[in-house]
């Protein structure tokens, strides 16, 4: 608490897809063990280090246990603001890592072994809540940033833009967002599904189910502090002397970074691609500046995009953050892969003060 803490950055390399294998793509990314990964192609040979590297063979469970996600859930219960974000090019496995294949086909429920970091975190959270005698009040909100507008994914009816405000006590926050209480795994998973279905997806050349928006699901955890021995004659006020802890656990599924021409996007799609790129650029810019030592830091331009405003606390404030960088091992993705790896390496130098 209060001490400088580094962002934790782990890397996940997805397997080659059937299509990539069929067209004979080379595998240019190799895990070297001990958190090291090597990219070797004709004119490139580079090694990068992370807190952990998960290669094609890593199960969803291995990613949950090895990434520090369980500890993040526990810290959120202890009252910290915790964030995990998946970062990488379209089709690199961000949504798969966070939600598993479940979000992608609504016809068949995914096998439990394939459930992503989110469902595993919810399970862990609810187990903890039960073992603590249900003194945790849980609620969830789910937003997306689409074309620089914030939309509530849980409120019924047509999507309307919500205002983003700033206050001294709360920092940046979204006004009027819906927060829904839940107390079972089924309830929170159903909120996740409902919201994900509303999330704007459009088909384009790179990934048929690619998400065209950044999505943020936040679980609010409030411990109902009950003082065991209230002073005799003390009213409600006395209980307030030990205020309850309030933590959050936020899951951020970023839209992919991509060049407009590569995705064959035009018209409405290129407006989307441009606003996605603009906020990712702003994110990259904030991360580069934050990676400098505190003494050398200049002003951090969080206000450049909605995304960076919403992530301000996680990146530079009092949050505790885990970044899961996702890459494809294919030679065809080489330049995007290198860019993700450079970005992620830079993020390892970012610190917060939880
Ligand atoms: P993104 O969200 O980054 O655009 P997705 O998560 O949608 O990418 O993944 C793209 C495709 O690759 C999907 O069909 C997904 O099921 C598959 N995929 C991604 N990661 C893995 C993995 N670790 N194992 C198996 N399939 C994966
Ligand atoms: Mg996705």
Coordinates of C-alpha atoms and ligand atoms in Angstrom, one line a residue:
X1 CA 0.0 0.0 0.0
X2 CA 1.4 3.4 -1.0
X3 CA 4.5 1.9 -2.4
X4 CA 5.5 2.1 -6.1
X5 CA 4.4 -1.1 -7.8
X6 CA 5.2 -2.1 -11.3
X7 CA 2.6 -3.1 -13.9
X8 CA 2.7 -6.8 -14.2
X9 CA 3.0 -7.8 -17.9
X10 CA 2.5 -11.3 -19.2
X11 CA 2.6 -12.6 -22.7
X12 CA 0.3 -15.1 -24.4
X13 CA 1.2 -16.6 -27.8
X14 CA -1.8 -18.3 -29.4
X15 CA -1.5 -21.4 -31.6
X16 CA -1.4 -21.0 -35.3
X17 CA -5.0 -21.2 -36.6
X18 CA -6.1 -23.8 -39.1
X19 CA -6.2 -21.1 -41.9
X20 CA -2.6 -20.0 -41.0
X21 CA -1.3 -23.6 -41.0
X22 CA -3.1 -24.4 -44.3
X23 CA -1.5 -21.5 -46.1
X24 CA 1.9 -22.5 -44.7
X25 CA 2.6 -19.5 -42.4
X26 CA 5.9 -19.9 -40.5
X27 CA 6.0 -19.8 -36.8
X28 CA 8.3 -16.9 -35.9
X29 CA 7.7 -16.7 -32.1
X30 CA 9.4 -19.2 -29.7
X31 CA 9.1 -19.3 -26.0
X32 CA 12.5 -19.8 -24.4
X33 CA 11.3 -20.5 -20.9
X34 CA 11.7 -18.3 -17.8
X35 CA 9.5 -15.5 -19.2
X36 CA 11.7 -15.1 -22.3
X37 CA 10.4 -15.1 -25.8
X38 CA 12.3 -15.0 -29.1
X39 CA 11.1 -13.6 -32.4
X40 CA 13.3 -14.9 -35.3
X41 CA 12.5 -14.2 -38.9
X42 CA 14.6 -13.4 -42.0
X43 CA 15.7 -9.9 -40.9
X44 CA 14.7 -9.9 -37.3
X45 CA 16.0 -11.6 -34.2
X46 CA 15.0 -10.2 -30.9
X47 CA 14.4 -11.5 -27.4
X48 CA 11.9 -10.0 -24.9
X49 CA 11.3 -10.8 -21.2
X50 CA 8.0 -10.8 -19.3
X51 CA 6.7 -11.9 -15.9
X52 CA 5.4 -15.0 -17.6
X53 CA 5.1 -16.3 -21.2
X54 CA 2.3 -18.7 -22.1
X55 CA 2.8 -20.4 -25.4
X56 CA 0.4 -22.3 -27.7
X57 CA 0.2 -25.2 -25.4
X58 CA -0.8 -23.2 -22.3
X59 CA -4.3 -24.0 -21.0
X60 CA -6.8 -21.3 -19.9
X61 CA -6.3 -22.6 -16.3
X62 CA -2.5 -22.2 -16.7
X63 CA -2.9 -18.6 -17.8
X64 CA -5.2 -17.9 -14.8
X65 CA -2.9 -19.4 -12.3
X66 CA 0.4 -18.2 -13.8
X67 CA -0.6 -14.7 -14.6
X68 CA -1.2 -13.5 -11.1
X69 CA -5.0 -13.2 -11.8
X70 CA -5.9 -15.0 -8.6
X71 CA -3.9 -12.6 -6.5
X72 CA -5.5 -9.7 -8.3
X73 CA -8.9 -11.0 -7.3
X74 CA -7.8 -11.2 -3.7
X75 CA -6.4 -7.7 -3.8
X76 CA -9.7 -6.4 -5.2
X77 CA -11.5 -8.0 -2.2
X78 CA -9.0 -6.3 0.1
X79 CA -10.2 -3.0 -1.3
X80 CA -7.7 -2.2 -4.1
X81 CA -8.6 -1.0 -7.6
X82 CA -7.5 -3.8 -9.8
X83 CA -7.4 -3.9 -13.6
X84 CA -6.5 -6.6 -16.1
X85 CA -6.3 -5.7 -19.7
X86 CA -5.8 -7.7 -22.8
X87 CA -3.8 -6.0 -25.5
X88 CA -2.7 -7.0 -29.0
X89 CA -3.7 -7.0 -32.7
X90 CA -7.1 -8.2 -33.9
X91 CA -7.2 -11.9 -33.9
X92 CA -4.4 -12.3 -31.4
X93 CA -6.5 -14.0 -28.8
X94 CA -7.6 -11.2 -26.4
X95 CA -11.2 -12.1 -26.2
X96 CA -10.3 -15.8 -26.0
X97 CA -8.0 -15.1 -23.1
X98 CA -10.6 -13.0 -21.2
X99 CA -13.8 -14.9 -22.0
X100 CA -12.9 -18.1 -23.8
X101 CA -14.6 -19.2 -27.0
X102 CA -17.9 -18.8 -25.1
X103 CA -18.5 -15.2 -26.2
X104 CA -18.0 -16.1 -29.8
X105 CA -20.7 -18.7 -30.3
X106 CA -24.0 -18.2 -28.5
X107 CA -25.4 -21.5 -29.6
X108 CA -23.2 -23.9 -27.5
X109 CA -21.9 -23.2 -24.1
X110 CA -18.1 -23.5 -24.0
X111 CA -16.5 -26.4 -22.1
X112 CA -15.5 -25.4 -18.6
X113 CA -11.8 -26.0 -19.5
X114 CA -12.0 -23.2 -22.0
X115 CA -13.5 -20.6 -19.8
X116 CA -11.4 -17.4 -19.7
X117 CA -9.9 -15.2 -17.0
X118 CA -13.2 -13.5 -16.4
X119 CA -15.3 -16.5 -15.5
X120 CA -12.4 -18.0 -13.5
X121 CA -12.1 -14.7 -11.6
X122 CA -15.8 -14.6 -10.9
X123 CA -15.7 -18.2 -9.5
X124 CA -12.8 -17.3 -7.3
X125 CA -14.5 -14.1 -6.1
X126 CA -17.7 -15.9 -5.2
X127 CA -15.9 -18.7 -3.4
X128 CA -14.1 -16.1 -1.3
X129 CA -17.3 -14.3 -0.7
X130 CA -19.0 -17.5 0.5
X131 CA -16.1 -18.4 2.7
X132 CA -16.2 -15.0 4.3
X133 CA -19.8 -15.5 5.3
X134 CA -21.2 -13.3 2.5
X135 CA -20.1 -10.1 3.9
X136 CA -19.2 -8.9 0.4
X137 CA -21.7 -7.0 -1.7
X138 CA -21.0 -7.5 -5.4
X139 CA -22.2 -5.6 -8.4
X140 CA -21.1 -5.2 -12.0
X141 CA -21.1 -2.6 -14.6
X142 CA -20.3 -3.1 -18.3
X143 CA -19.4 -0.4 -20.8
X144 CA -18.0 -0.1 -24.2
X145 CA -16.2 2.7 -25.9
X146 CA -17.3 2.8 -29.5
X147 CA -16.3 5.6 -31.8
X148 CA -15.2 7.6 -28.8
X149 CA -18.6 7.3 -27.2
X150 CA -19.3 5.5 -23.9
X151 CA -22.2 3.1 -24.0
X152 CA -23.8 1.1 -21.2
X153 CA -23.9 -2.6 -22.2
X154 CA -26.2 -3.5 -19.4
X155 CA -29.0 -1.0 -19.7
X156 CA -31.9 -2.1 -21.9
X157 CA -33.0 -0.1 -24.9
X158 CA -31.0 1.5 -27.7
X159 CA -27.5 2.5 -26.8
X160 CA -27.1 6.1 -25.7
X161 CA -23.9 7.8 -24.9
X162 CA -23.0 8.4 -21.3
X163 CA -21.0 11.4 -20.1
X164 CA -17.5 10.9 -18.6
X165 CA -16.8 13.3 -15.7
X166 CA -14.0 14.0 -13.4
X167 CA -14.1 14.8 -9.7
X168 CA -11.3 15.3 -7.2
X169 CA -12.4 12.3 -5.1
X170 CA -13.4 9.9 -7.8
X171 CA -11.1 10.8 -10.6
X172 CA -12.6 10.1 -14.0
X173 CA -16.0 8.3 -13.8
X174 CA -18.9 7.6 -16.0
X175 CA -22.1 9.2 -15.0
X176 CA -25.4 7.2 -14.8
X177 CA -23.9 3.9 -15.6
X178 CA -25.9 0.9 -14.5
X179 CA -24.5 -1.2 -11.7
X180 CA -26.3 -4.6 -11.3
X181 CA -26.0 -6.6 -8.1
X182 CA -25.2 -10.3 -8.3
X183 CA -24.6 -13.1 -5.9
X184 CA -24.1 -16.2 -8.1
X185 CA -21.9 -17.3 -10.9
X186 CA -24.9 -17.8 -13.2
X187 CA -26.0 -14.2 -12.6
X188 CA -22.7 -12.6 -13.5
X189 CA -22.0 -14.9 -16.4
X190 CA -25.4 -14.0 -17.8
X191 CA -24.7 -10.3 -17.4
X192 CA -21.4 -10.8 -19.3
X193 CA -23.2 -12.6 -22.1
X194 CA -26.0 -10.1 -22.4
X195 CA -23.5 -7.3 -22.6
X196 CA -21.1 -9.0 -25.0
X197 CA -24.0 -9.6 -27.4
X198 CA -24.7 -5.9 -27.4
X199 CA -21.2 -5.1 -28.1
X200 CA -20.8 -3.8 -31.5
X201 CA -19.1 -6.3 -33.8
X202 CA -18.8 -6.0 -37.5
X203 CA -17.4 -8.4 -40.0
X204 CA -14.3 -7.5 -41.8
X205 CA -11.4 -9.3 -43.5
X206 CA -9.1 -10.0 -40.5
X207 CA -11.5 -11.6 -38.0
X208 CA -15.2 -12.3 -38.5
X209 CA -16.0 -11.7 -34.9
X210 CA -13.6 -9.0 -34.2
X211 CA -14.8 -6.5 -31.6
X212 CA -14.9 -3.0 -32.9
X213 CA -15.0 -1.4 -29.5
X214 CA -13.1 -1.4 -26.2
X215 CA -15.1 -3.1 -23.5
X216 CA -14.8 -2.6 -19.7
X217 CA -16.5 -4.9 -17.2
X218 CA -16.1 -3.7 -13.7
X219 CA -17.0 -5.7 -10.6
X220 CA -17.5 -3.5 -7.5
X221 CA -16.7 -5.3 -4.3
X222 CA -17.9 -3.7 -1.0
X223 CA -17.3 -5.4 2.3
X224 CA -20.0 -4.8 4.7
X225 CA -17.9 -3.9 7.6
X226 CA -19.7 -5.0 10.7
X227 CA -18.0 -4.2 13.9
X228 CA -18.0 -7.3 16.1
X229 CA -18.3 -5.4 19.4
X230 CA -20.2 -2.2 19.1
X231 CA -19.7 0.1 22.0
X232 CA -22.6 -0.1 24.5
X233 CA -25.2 2.4 23.6
X234 CA -23.6 3.2 20.3
X235 CA -25.9 3.9 17.5
X236 CA -25.4 3.4 13.7
X237 CA -22.6 6.0 13.8
X238 CA -20.3 3.7 15.8
X239 CA -20.4 1.1 13.1
X240 CA -19.3 3.7 10.6
X241 CA -16.1 4.1 12.5
X242 CA -14.7 1.0 10.7
X243 CA -15.7 1.9 7.2
X244 CA -16.2 -1.0 4.7
X245 CA -13.6 -1.6 2.1
X246 CA -14.4 -0.9 -1.5
X247 CA -12.4 -2.6 -4.2
X248 CA -12.9 -3.0 -7.9
X249 CA -11.9 -5.5 -10.5
X250 CA -12.0 -4.3 -14.0
X251 CA -11.5 -6.4 -17.1
X252 CA -10.6 -4.5 -20.3
X253 CA -11.0 -6.1 -23.7
X254 CA -9.3 -3.7 -26.1
X255 CA -10.3 -3.5 -29.7
X256 CA -7.4 -4.6 -31.9
X257 CA -4.8 -2.3 -33.3
X258 CA -4.8 -2.6 -37.0
X259 CA -4.0 -0.6 -40.2
X260 CA -7.1 0.4 -42.1
X261 CA -5.9 -1.0 -45.4
X262 CA -5.0 -4.4 -44.0
X263 CA -8.5 -5.1 -42.8
X264 CA -10.1 -4.0 -46.1
X265 CA -12.2 -1.5 -44.1
X266 CA -13.9 1.3 -45.8
X267 CA -16.7 3.8 -45.0
X268 CA -18.2 3.2 -41.5
X269 CA -15.6 0.6 -40.8
X270 CA -12.7 2.9 -41.4
X271 CA -14.2 5.5 -39.1
X272 CA -14.3 2.7 -36.5
X273 CA -10.7 1.7 -37.3
X274 CA -9.5 5.3 -37.0
X275 CA -11.1 5.9 -33.6
X276 CA -9.8 2.5 -32.4
X277 CA -6.4 3.5 -33.5
X278 CA -6.6 7.0 -32.1
X279 CA -7.4 5.7 -28.6
X280 CA -4.7 3.0 -28.8
X281 CA -2.3 5.6 -29.9
X282 CA -3.2 7.7 -26.9
X283 CA -2.8 4.7 -24.7
X284 CA 0.6 4.0 -26.2
X285 CA 1.6 7.6 -25.7
X286 CA 0.5 7.6 -22.0
X287 CA 2.4 4.3 -21.4
X288 CA 5.6 5.7 -23.0
X289 CA 5.5 8.8 -20.8
X290 CA 4.6 6.8 -17.7
X291 CA 7.5 4.4 -18.3
X292 CA 9.9 7.3 -17.6
X293 CA 11.1 7.6 -14.1
X294 CA 8.8 9.7 -11.9
X295 CA 11.4 12.6 -11.7
X296 CA 11.6 12.9 -15.4
X297 CA 7.9 12.7 -16.1
X298 CA 6.0 15.4 -17.8
X299 CA 2.3 15.9 -18.0
X300 CA 0.4 12.6 -18.9
X301 CA -2.2 13.3 -21.6
X302 CA -4.9 11.1 -20.2
X303 CA -7.5 13.5 -21.6
X304 CA -6.5 12.6 -25.2
X305 CA -9.1 9.8 -25.3
X306 CA -12.0 8.3 -23.4
X307 CA -10.0 5.1 -23.0
X308 CA -7.0 6.7 -21.3
X309 CA -9.3 8.7 -19.0
X310 CA -11.0 5.5 -17.9
X311 CA -7.6 3.8 -17.4
X312 CA -5.9 6.7 -15.7
X313 CA -6.1 5.2 -12.3
X314 CA -5.0 1.8 -13.5
X315 CA -2.0 3.1 -15.3
X316 CA -0.7 6.0 -13.3
X317 CA -2.8 6.3 -10.1
X318 CA -3.6 4.0 -7.2
X319 CA -4.5 0.9 -9.2
X320 CA -2.9 -2.5 -9.5
X321 CA -2.7 -3.6 -13.1
X322 CA -2.0 -6.8 -15.0
X323 CA -1.5 -6.5 -18.8
X324 CA -1.9 -9.6 -20.9
X325 CA -0.2 -9.0 -24.2
X326 CA -1.5 -11.3 -26.9
X327 CA 0.3 -12.2 -30.1
X328 CA 0.0 -14.5 -33.1
X329 CA 3.1 -16.7 -33.8
X330 CA 2.6 -16.3 -37.6
X331 CA 5.2 -14.8 -39.9
X332 CA 2.5 -12.8 -41.5
X333 CA 1.8 -10.9 -38.3
X334 CA 5.5 -10.1 -37.7
X335 CA 5.3 -6.3 -37.7
X336 CA 2.2 -6.2 -35.5
X337 CA 3.7 -8.8 -33.2
X338 CA 6.9 -6.7 -32.8
X339 CA 4.9 -3.6 -32.1
X340 CA 2.9 -5.4 -29.4
X341 CA 6.1 -6.8 -27.9
X342 CA 7.8 -3.3 -27.8
X343 CA 4.7 -1.7 -26.3
X344 CA 4.3 -4.5 -23.7
X345 CA 8.0 -4.2 -22.7
X346 CA 7.7 -0.5 -22.2
X347 CA 4.6 -1.1 -20.1
X348 CA 6.7 -3.1 -17.6
X349 CA 8.4 0.1 -16.5
X350 CA 5.1 1.8 -15.6
X351 CA 4.5 2.1 -11.9
X352 CA 1.5 2.9 -9.7
X353 CA 1.0 3.6 -6.0
X354 CA -1.8 1.3 -4.8
Ligands
LIG1 P1 -9.1 -10.9 -30.6 O1 -10.1 -10.8 -29.5 O2 -7.7 -10.5 -30.1 O3 -9.4 -10.2 -31.8 P2 -9.9 -13.7 -30.5 O4 -9.8 -13.9 -29.1 O5 -11.2 -13.4 -31.1 O6 -8.9 -12.5 -30.9 O7 -9.1 -14.9 -31.3 C1 -9.1 -15.1 -32.7 C2 -9.3 -16.5 -33.0 O8 -8.2 -17.4 -32.5 C3 -10.6 -17.1 -32.4 O9 -11.1 -17.9 -33.3 C4 -10.1 -17.8 -31.2 O10 -11.0 -18.9 -30.8 C5 -8.8 -18.3 -31.6 N1 -7.8 -18.4 -30.4 C6 -7.3 -17.3 -29.8 N2 -6.5 -17.7 -28.8 C7 -6.5 -19.1 -28.8 C8 -5.9 -20.1 -28.0 N3 -5.0 -19.8 -27.0 N4 -6.2 -21.4 -28.3 C9 -7.0 -21.7 -29.3 N5 -7.6 -20.8 -30.1 C10 -7.4 -19.5 -29.8
LIG2 MG1 -11.8 -9.6 -29.4

